[in-house]
mmCIF file of C-alpha atoms in Angstrom:
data_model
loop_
_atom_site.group_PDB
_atom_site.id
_atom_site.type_symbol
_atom_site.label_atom_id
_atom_site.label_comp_id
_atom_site.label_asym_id
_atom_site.label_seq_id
_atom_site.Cartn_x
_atom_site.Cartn_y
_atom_site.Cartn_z
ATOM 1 C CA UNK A 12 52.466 23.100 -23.199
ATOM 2 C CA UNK A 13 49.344 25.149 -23.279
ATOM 3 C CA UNK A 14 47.595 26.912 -20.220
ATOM 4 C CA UNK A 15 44.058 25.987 -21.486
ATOM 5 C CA UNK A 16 41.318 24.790 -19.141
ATOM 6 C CA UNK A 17 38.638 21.898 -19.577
ATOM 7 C CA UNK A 18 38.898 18.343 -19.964
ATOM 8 C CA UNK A 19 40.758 17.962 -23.433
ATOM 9 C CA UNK A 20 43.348 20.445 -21.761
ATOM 10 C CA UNK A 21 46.740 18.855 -23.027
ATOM 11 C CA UNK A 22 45.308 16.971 -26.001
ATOM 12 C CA UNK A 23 46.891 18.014 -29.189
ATOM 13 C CA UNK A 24 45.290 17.969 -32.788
ATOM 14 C CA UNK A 25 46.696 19.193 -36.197
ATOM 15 C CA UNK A 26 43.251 19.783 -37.922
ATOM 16 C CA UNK A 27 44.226 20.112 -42.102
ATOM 17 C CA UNK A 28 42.190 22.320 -44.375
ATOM 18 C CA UNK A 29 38.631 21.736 -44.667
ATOM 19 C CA UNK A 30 34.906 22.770 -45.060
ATOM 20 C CA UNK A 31 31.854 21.862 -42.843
ATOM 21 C CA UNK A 32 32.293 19.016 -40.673
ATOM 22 C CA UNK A 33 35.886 18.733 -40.157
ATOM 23 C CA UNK A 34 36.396 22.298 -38.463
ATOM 24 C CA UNK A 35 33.217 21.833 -36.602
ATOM 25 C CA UNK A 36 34.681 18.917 -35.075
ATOM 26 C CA UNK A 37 38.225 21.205 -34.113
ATOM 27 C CA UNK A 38 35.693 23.373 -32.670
ATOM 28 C CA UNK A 39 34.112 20.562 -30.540
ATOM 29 C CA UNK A 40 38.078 19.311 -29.371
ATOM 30 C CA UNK A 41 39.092 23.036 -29.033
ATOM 31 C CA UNK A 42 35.887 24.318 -26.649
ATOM 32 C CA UNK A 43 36.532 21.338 -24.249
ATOM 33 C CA UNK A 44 40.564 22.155 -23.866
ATOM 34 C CA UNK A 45 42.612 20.965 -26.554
ATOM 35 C CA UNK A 46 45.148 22.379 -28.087
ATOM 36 C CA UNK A 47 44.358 22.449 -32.565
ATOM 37 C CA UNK A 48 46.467 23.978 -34.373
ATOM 38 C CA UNK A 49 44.911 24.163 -37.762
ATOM 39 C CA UNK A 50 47.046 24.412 -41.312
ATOM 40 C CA UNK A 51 45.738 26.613 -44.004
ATOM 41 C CA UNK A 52 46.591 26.920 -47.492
ATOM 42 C CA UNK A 53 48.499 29.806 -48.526
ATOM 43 C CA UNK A 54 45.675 30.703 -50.749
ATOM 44 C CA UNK A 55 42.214 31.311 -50.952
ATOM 45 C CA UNK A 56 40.219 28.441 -51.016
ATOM 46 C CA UNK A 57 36.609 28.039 -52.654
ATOM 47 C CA UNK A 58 35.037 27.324 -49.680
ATOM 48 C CA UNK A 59 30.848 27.183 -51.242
ATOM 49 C CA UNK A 60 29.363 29.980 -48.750
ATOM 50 C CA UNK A 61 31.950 33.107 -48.331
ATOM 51 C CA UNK A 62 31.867 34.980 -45.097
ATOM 52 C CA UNK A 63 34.359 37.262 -43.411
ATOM 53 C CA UNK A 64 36.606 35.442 -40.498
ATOM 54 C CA UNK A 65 35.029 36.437 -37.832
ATOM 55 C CA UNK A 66 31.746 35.571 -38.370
ATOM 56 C CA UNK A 67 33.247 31.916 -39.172
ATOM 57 C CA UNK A 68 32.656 30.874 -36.041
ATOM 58 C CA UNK A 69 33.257 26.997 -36.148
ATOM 59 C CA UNK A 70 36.774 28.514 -36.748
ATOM 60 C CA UNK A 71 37.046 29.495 -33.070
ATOM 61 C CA UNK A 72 39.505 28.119 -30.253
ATOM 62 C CA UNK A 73 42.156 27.489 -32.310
ATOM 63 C CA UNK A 74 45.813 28.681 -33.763
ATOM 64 C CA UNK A 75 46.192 29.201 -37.561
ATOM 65 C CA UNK A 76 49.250 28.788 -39.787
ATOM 66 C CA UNK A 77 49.574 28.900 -43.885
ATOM 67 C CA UNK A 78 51.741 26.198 -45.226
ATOM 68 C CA UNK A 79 52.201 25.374 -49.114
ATOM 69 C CA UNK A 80 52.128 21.709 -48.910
ATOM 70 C CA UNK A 81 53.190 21.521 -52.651
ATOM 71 C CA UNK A 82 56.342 22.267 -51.141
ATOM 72 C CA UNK A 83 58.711 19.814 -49.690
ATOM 73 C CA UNK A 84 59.331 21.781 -46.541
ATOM 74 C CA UNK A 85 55.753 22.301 -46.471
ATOM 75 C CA UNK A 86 55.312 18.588 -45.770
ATOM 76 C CA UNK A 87 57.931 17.732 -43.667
ATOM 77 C CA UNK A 88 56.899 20.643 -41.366
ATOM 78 C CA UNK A 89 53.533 19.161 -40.318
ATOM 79 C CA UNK A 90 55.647 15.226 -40.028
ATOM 80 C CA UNK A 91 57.596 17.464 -37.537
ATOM 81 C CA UNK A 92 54.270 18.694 -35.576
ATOM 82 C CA UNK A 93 52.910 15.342 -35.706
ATOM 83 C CA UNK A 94 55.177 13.841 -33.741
ATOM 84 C CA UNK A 95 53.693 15.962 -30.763
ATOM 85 C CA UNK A 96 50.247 15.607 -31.481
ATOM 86 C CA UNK A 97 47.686 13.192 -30.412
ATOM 87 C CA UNK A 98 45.572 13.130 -33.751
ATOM 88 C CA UNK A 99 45.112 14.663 -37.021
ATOM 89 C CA UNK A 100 41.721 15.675 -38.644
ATOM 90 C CA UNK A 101 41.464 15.827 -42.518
ATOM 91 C CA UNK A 102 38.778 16.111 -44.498
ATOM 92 C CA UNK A 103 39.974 15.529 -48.399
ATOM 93 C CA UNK A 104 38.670 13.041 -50.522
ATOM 94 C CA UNK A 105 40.167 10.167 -50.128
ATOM 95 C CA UNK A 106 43.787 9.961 -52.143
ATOM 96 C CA UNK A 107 44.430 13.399 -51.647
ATOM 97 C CA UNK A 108 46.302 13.018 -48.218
ATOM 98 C CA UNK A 109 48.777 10.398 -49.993
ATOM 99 C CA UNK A 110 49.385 12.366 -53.011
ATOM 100 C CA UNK A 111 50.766 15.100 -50.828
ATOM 101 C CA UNK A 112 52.684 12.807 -48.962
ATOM 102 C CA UNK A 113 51.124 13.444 -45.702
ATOM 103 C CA UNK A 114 48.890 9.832 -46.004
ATOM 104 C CA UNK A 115 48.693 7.205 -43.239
ATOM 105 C CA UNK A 116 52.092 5.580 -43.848
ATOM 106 C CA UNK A 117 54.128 8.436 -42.976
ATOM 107 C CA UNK A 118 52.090 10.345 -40.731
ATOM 108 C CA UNK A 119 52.234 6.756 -38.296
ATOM 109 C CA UNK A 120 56.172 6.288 -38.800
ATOM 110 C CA UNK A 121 56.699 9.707 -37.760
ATOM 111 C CA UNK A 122 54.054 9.084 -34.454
ATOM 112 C CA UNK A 123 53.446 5.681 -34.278
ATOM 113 C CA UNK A 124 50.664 6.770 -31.257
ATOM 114 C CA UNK A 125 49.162 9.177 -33.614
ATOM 115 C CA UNK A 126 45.027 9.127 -34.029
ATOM 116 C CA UNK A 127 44.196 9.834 -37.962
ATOM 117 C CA UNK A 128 41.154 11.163 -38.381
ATOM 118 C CA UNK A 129 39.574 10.995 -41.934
ATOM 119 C CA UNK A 130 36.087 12.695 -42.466
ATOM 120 C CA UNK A 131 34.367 12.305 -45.821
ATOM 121 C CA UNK A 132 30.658 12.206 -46.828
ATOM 122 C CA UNK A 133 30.927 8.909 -48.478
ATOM 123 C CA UNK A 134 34.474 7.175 -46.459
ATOM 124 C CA UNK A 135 37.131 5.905 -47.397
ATOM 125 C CA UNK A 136 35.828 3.140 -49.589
ATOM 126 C CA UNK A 137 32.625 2.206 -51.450
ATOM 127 C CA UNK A 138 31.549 3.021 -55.402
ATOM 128 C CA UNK A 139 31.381 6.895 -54.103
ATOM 129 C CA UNK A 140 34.137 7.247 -52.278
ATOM 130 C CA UNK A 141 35.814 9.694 -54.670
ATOM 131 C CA UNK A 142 32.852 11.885 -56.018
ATOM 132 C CA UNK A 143 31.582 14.823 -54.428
ATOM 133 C CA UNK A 144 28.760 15.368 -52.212
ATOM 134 C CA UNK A 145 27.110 17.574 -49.407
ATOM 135 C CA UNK A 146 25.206 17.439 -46.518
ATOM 136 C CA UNK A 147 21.616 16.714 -48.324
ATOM 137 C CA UNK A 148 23.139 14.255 -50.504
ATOM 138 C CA UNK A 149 24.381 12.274 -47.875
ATOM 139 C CA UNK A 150 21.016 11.897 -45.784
ATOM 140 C CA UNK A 151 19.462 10.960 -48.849
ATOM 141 C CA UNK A 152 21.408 7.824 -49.443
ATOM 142 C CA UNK A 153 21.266 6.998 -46.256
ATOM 143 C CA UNK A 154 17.102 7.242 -45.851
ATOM 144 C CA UNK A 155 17.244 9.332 -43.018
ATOM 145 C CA UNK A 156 15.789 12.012 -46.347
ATOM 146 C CA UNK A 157 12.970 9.679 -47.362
ATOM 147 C CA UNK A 158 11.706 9.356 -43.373
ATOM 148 C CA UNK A 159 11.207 13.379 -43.292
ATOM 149 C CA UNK A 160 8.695 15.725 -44.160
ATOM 150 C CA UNK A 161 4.736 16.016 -44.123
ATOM 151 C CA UNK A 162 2.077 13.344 -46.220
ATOM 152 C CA UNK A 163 2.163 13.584 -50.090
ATOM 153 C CA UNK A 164 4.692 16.276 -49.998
ATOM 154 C CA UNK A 165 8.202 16.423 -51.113
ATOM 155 C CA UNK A 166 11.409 15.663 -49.223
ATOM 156 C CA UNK A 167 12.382 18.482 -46.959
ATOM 157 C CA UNK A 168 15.680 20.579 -47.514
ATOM 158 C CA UNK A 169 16.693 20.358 -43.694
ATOM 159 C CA UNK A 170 19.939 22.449 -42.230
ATOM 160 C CA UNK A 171 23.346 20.284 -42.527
ATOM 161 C CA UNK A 172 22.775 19.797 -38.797
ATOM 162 C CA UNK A 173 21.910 15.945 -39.295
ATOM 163 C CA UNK A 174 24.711 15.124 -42.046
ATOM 164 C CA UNK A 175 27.736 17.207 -41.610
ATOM 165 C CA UNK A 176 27.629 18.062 -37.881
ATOM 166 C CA UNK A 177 25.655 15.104 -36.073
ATOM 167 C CA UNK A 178 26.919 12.674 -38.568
ATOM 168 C CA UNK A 179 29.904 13.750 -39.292
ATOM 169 C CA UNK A 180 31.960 16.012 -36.646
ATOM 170 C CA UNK A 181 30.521 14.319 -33.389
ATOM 171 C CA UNK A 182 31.178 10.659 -35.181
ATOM 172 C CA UNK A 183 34.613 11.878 -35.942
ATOM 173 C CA UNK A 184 35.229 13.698 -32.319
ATOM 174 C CA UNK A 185 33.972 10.564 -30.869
ATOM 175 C CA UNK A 186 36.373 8.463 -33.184
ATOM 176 C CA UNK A 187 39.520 10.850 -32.157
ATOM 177 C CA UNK A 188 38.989 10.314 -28.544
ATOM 178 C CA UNK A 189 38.324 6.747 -28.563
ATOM 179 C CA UNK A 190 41.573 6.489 -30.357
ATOM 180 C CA UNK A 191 43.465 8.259 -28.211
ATOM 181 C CA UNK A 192 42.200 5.941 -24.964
ATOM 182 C CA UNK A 193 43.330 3.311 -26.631
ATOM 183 C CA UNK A 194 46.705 4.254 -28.107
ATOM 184 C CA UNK A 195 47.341 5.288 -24.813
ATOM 185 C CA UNK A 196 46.651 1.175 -23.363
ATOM 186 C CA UNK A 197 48.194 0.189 -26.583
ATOM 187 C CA UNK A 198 50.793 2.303 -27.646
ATOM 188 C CA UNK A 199 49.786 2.324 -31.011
ATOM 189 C CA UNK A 200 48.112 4.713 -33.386
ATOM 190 C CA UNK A 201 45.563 4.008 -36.179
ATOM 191 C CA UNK A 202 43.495 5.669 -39.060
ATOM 192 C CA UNK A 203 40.026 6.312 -38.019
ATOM 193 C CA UNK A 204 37.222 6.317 -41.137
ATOM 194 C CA UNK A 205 34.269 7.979 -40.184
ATOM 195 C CA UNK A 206 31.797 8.622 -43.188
ATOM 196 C CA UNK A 207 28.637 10.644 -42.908
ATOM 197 C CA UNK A 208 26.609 8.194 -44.357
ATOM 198 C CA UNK A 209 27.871 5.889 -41.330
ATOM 199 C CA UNK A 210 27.022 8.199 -38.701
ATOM 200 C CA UNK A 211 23.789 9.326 -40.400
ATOM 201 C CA UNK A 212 23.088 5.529 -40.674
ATOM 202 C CA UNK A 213 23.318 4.704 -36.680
ATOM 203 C CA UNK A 214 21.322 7.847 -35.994
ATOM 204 C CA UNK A 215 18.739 5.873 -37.299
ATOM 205 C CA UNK A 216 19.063 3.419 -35.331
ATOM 206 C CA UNK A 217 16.261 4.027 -33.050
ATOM 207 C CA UNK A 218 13.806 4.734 -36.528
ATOM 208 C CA UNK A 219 15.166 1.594 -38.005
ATOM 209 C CA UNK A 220 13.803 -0.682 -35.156
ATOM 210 C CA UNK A 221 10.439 1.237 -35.229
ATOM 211 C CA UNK A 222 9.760 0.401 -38.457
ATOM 212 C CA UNK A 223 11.114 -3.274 -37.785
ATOM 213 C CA UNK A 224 8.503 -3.784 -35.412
ATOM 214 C CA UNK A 225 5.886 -2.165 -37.627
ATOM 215 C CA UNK A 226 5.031 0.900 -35.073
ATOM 216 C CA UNK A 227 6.128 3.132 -38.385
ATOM 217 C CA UNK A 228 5.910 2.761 -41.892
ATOM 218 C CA UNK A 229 8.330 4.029 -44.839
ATOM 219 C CA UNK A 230 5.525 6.650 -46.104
ATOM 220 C CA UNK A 231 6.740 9.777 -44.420
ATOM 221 C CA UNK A 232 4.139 12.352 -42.788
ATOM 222 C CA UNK A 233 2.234 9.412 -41.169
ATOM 223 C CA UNK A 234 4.125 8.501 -38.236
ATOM 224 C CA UNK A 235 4.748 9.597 -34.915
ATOM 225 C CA UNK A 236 7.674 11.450 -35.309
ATOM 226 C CA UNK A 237 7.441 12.807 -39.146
ATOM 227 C CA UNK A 238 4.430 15.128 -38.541
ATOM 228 C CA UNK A 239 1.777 11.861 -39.219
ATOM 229 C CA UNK A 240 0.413 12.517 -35.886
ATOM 230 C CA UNK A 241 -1.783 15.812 -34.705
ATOM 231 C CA UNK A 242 0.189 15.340 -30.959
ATOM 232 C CA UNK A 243 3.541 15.795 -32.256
ATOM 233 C CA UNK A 244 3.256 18.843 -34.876
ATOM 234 C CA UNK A 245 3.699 22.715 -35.371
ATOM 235 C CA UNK A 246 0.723 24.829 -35.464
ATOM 236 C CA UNK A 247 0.557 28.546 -36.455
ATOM 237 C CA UNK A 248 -0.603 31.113 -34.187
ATOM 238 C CA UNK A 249 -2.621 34.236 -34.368
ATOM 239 C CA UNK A 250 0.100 36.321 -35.324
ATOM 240 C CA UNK A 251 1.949 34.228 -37.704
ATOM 241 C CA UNK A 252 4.114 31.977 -35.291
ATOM 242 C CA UNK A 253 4.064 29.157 -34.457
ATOM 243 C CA UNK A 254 3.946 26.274 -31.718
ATOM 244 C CA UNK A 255 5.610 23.017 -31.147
ATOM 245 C CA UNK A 256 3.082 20.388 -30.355
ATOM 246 C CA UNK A 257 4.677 17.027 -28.430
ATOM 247 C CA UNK A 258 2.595 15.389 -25.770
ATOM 248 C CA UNK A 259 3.283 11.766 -26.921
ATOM 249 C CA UNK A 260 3.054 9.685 -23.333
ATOM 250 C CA UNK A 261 -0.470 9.439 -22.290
ATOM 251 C CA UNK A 262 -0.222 11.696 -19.132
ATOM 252 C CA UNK A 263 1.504 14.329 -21.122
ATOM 253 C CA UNK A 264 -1.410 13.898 -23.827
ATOM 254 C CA UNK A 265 -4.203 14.578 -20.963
ATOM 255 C CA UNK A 266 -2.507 17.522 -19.325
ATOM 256 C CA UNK A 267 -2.541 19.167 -23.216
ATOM 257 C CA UNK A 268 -5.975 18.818 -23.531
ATOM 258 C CA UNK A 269 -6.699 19.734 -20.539
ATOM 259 C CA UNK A 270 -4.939 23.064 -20.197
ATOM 260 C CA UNK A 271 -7.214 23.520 -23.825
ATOM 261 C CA UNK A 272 -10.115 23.567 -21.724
ATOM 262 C CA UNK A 273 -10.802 19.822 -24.034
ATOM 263 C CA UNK A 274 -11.281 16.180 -22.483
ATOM 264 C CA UNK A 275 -9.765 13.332 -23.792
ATOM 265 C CA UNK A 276 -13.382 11.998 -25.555
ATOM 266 C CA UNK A 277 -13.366 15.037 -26.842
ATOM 267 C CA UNK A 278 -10.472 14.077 -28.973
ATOM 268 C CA UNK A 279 -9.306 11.459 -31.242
ATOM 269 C CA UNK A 280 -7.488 8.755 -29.348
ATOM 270 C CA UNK A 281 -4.029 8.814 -29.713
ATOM 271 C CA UNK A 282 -3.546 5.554 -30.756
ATOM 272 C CA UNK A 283 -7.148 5.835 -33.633
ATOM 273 C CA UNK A 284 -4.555 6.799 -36.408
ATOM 274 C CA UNK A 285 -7.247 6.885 -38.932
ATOM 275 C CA UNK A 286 -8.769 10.292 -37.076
ATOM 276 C CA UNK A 287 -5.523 11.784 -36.767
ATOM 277 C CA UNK A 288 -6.399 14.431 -39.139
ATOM 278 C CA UNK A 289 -9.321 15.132 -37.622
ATOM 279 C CA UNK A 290 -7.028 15.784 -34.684
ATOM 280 C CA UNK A 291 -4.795 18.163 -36.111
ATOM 281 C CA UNK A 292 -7.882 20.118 -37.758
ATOM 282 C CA UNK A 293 -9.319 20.668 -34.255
ATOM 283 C CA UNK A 294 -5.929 22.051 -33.017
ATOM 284 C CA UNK A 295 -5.154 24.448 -35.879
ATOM 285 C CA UNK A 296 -8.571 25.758 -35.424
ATOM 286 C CA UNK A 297 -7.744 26.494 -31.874
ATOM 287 C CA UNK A 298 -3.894 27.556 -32.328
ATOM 288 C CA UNK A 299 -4.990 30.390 -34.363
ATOM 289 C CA UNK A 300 -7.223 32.048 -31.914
ATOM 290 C CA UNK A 301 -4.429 33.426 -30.141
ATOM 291 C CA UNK A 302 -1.073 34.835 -30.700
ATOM 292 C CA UNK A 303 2.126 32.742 -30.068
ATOM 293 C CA UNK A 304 3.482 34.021 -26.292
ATOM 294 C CA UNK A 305 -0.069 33.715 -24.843
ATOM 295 C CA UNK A 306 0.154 29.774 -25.811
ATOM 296 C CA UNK A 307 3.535 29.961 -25.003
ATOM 297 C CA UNK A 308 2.524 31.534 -21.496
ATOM 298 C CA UNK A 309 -0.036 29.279 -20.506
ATOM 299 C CA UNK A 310 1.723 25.912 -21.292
ATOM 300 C CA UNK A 311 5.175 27.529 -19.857
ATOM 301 C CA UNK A 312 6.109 25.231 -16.290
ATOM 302 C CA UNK A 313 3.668 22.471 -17.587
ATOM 303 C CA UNK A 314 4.430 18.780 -18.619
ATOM 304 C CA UNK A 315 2.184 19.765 -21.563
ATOM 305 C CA UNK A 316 5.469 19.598 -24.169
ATOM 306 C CA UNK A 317 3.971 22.594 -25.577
ATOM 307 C CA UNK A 318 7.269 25.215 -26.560
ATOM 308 C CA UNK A 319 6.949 28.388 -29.078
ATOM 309 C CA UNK A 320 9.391 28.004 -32.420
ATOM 310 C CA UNK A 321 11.221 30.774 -31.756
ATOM 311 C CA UNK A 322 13.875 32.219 -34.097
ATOM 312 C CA UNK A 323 17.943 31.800 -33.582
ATOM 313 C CA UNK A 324 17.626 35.598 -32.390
ATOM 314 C CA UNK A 325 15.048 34.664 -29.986
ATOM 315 C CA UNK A 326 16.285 31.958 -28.550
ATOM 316 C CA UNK A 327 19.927 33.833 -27.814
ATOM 317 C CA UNK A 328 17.318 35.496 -25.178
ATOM 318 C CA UNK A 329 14.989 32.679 -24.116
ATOM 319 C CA UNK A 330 15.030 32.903 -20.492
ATOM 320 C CA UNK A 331 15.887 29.181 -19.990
ATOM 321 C CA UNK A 332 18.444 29.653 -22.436
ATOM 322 C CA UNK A 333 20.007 32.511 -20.420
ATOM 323 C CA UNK A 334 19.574 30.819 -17.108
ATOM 324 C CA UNK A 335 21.918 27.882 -18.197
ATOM 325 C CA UNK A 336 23.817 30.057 -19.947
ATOM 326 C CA UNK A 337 23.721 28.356 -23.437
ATOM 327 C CA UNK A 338 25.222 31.137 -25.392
ATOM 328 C CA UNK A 339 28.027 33.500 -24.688
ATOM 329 C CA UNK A 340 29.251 36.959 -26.033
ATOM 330 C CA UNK A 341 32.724 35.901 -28.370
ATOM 331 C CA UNK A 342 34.161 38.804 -29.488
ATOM 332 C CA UNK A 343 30.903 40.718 -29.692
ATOM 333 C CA UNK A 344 29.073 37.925 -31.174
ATOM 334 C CA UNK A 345 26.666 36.218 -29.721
ATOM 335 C CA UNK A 346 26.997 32.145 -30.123
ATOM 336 C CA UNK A 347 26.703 28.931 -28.560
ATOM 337 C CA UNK A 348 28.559 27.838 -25.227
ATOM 338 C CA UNK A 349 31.337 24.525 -25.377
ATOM 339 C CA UNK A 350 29.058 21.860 -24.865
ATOM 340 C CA UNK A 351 28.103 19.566 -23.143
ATOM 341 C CA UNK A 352 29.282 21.131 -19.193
ATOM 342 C CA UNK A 353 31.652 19.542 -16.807
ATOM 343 C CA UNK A 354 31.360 20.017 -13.061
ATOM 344 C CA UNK A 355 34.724 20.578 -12.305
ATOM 345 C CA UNK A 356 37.265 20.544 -15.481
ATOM 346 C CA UNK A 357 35.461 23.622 -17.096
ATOM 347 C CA UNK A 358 37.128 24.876 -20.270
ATOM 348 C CA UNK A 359 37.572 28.561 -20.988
ATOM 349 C CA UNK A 360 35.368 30.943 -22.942
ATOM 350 C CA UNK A 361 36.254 30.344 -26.508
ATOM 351 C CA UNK A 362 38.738 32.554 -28.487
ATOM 352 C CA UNK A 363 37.060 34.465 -31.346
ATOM 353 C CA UNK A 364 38.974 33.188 -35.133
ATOM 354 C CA UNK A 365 42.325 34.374 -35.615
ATOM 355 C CA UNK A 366 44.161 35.109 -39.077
ATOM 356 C CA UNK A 367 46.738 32.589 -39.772
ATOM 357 C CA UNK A 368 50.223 33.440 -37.656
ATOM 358 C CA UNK A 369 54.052 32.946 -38.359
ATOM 359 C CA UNK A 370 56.748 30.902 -36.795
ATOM 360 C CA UNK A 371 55.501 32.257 -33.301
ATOM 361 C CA UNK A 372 52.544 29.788 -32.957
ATOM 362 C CA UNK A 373 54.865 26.783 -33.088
ATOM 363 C CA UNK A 374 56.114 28.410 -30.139
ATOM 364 C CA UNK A 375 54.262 25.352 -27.481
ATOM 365 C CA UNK A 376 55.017 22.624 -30.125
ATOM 366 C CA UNK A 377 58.757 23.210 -31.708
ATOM 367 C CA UNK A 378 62.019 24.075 -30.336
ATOM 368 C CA UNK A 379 62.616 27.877 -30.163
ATOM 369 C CA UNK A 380 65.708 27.070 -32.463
ATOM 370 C CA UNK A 381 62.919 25.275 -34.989
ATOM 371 C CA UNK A 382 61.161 27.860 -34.998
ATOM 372 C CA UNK A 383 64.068 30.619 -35.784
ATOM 373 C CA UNK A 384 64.683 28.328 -38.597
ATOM 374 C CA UNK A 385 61.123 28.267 -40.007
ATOM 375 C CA UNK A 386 61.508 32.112 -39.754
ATOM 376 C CA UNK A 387 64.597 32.537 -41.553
ATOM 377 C CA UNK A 388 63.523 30.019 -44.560
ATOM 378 C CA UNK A 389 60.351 31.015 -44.754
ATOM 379 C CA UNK A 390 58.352 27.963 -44.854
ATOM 380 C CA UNK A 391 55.244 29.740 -43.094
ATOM 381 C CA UNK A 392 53.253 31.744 -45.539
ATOM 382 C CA UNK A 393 52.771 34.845 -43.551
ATOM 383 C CA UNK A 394 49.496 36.828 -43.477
#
């Protein structure tokens, strides 16, 4: 068994090939202790957005093999390492599993505890299910699109932080564990679906029920939270950067103002939606009358929710960022820490990604007379 720390540490997972938000969530499992061992295709793959390994850095934490899974032996090598895992992650569309053989059916006879993890865009089912898609298409079925960006102005083009990763590889992660609690009450595996435009869907929960209750309405840019109102906003500075603007609760609101030098009747009322413009005019006027760090400096400490945008760069040396720690050095890259933190079952620093490995790597999950058989036959594409 493996020697890694953290709270996953002796959880296994055979993650298959995949883009986006199925080796995110390996990363996720990996950084808190488990063991994934990931299968690669022997070759390359068109993965939309080349980049050299070790810059791939979702790819981190875990072991890498190439298997031909057109192959017989291909196949029944990863039934074999299934029966000592405690969940698979794929991330075909759906059918593809089944046509190599390596579907539901056979991956439960062969563990009958075993957690399958599916991750598509659309799921499993559902007039979609087989068609492709990416991270903006799949927030725009779901409205979580339509709710974004400013008054009169076109949908935004946002990261694939909401779709692929929040979505997707936490819903899945979340899935995986939840099936492994109860497979081990039960004793019995199953096939977890978890679609994007599922997870996207209960993210928006919380804006569903606001507009239920009429405290939002479906035109974007006038609400709240969408950049409608002047208190919750960006605002460029002197210099050309910008702040983030969120006093929302009352108090908040009056300490704002108030470290502006402004009263509150000197503003519009928060709740006067009607002079929220008016609002918004006042504080771009003042916003650009000084460069970003002196705002930055004289709301820093305060319950003002005032914070400068700063860049990825920047942030890798914010000083709160650096007090807790929130990135570390991986190889000589700088990138995010395993999240969230555990007081006592902490999980190692991350292991930069590795090219794909012989027979060797089996080394914790087969029989050291397997694996002198996989080297003499030659069912592991070496690098």
């Amino acid at each position: 068994m493996s020697e890694r720390k953290g709270p996953l540490a002796g959880v296994r997972f055979i993650e298959m090939p995949a883009i986006g938000p199925g080796p995110m969530c390996g990363m996720l499992l990996a950084d808190l202790g488990a063991d994934v061992l990931r299968i690669e295709r022997p070759e390359r793959a068109d993965i939309g957005i080349e980049r050299p390994l070790e810059t791939n850095f979702i790819m981190r934490g875990r072991t890498t093999i190439k298997l031909d899974l057109k192959k017989p032996e291909g196949v029944t090598l990863v039934l074999r390492l299934l029966r000592e895992a405690d969940g698979l992650i794929e991330g075909f569309r759906p059918g593809v599993m089944e046509r190599l053989g390596l579907g539901p059916e056979p991956c439960l006879a062969a563990n009958p505890q075993l957690v399958y993890g599916r991750i598509t865009g659309w799921g499993q089912s559902g007039p979609l299910a087989k068609t492709a898609g990416h991270d903006l298409n799949y927030i725009a079925l779901t409205g979580a699109l339509h709710a974004m960006g400013r008054k009169g102005g076109a949908p935004p083009v946002p990261l694939n932080l909401i779709g692929d990763f929040g979505g997707g590889a936490l819903f899945l992660a979340l899935g995986l564990l939840a099936g492994i609690l109860e497979a081990r009450q039960s004793g019995k595996g199953q096939v977890v679906d978890a679609a994007i435009v599922d997870g996207v869907a209960a993210m928006l929960t919380s804006i569903n029920g606001l507009m239920a209750c009429g405290v939002s309405s479906q035109e974007r840019g006038t609400n709240i939270l969408d950049s409608g109102a002047y208190f919750y906003d960006t605002y460029q500075c002197a210099d050309g950067g910008y702040v983030a603007v969120g006093p929302i609760e009352k108090r908040f609101h009056a300490l704002f103002l108030e470290k502006l030098g402004l009263s509150v009747t000197e503003m519009s009322a928060q709740d006067d939606q009607a002079r929220w413009s008016q609002g918004r005019e006042r504080l771009r006027r003042i916003f650009l009358a000084r460069p970003r760090d002196e705002w930055a400096a004289l709301f820093a400490g305060t319950d003002a929710c005032v914070t400068p945008v700063l860049s990825l760069q920047e942030s890798f040396f914010d000083p709160h960022m650096t007090a807790r720690g929130s990135y570390i050095d991986v190889a000589g890259y700088r990138q995010a820490a395993p999240a969230p933190r555990f007081s006592r079952s902490v999980p190692d620093s991350p292991a930069p990604p590795a090219p794909a490995r012989g027979a060797d790597a089996l080394s914790g999950w087969l029989t050291e007379a397997e694996c002198r058989a996989l080297r003499e036959t030659g069912t592991i594409v070496y690098p």
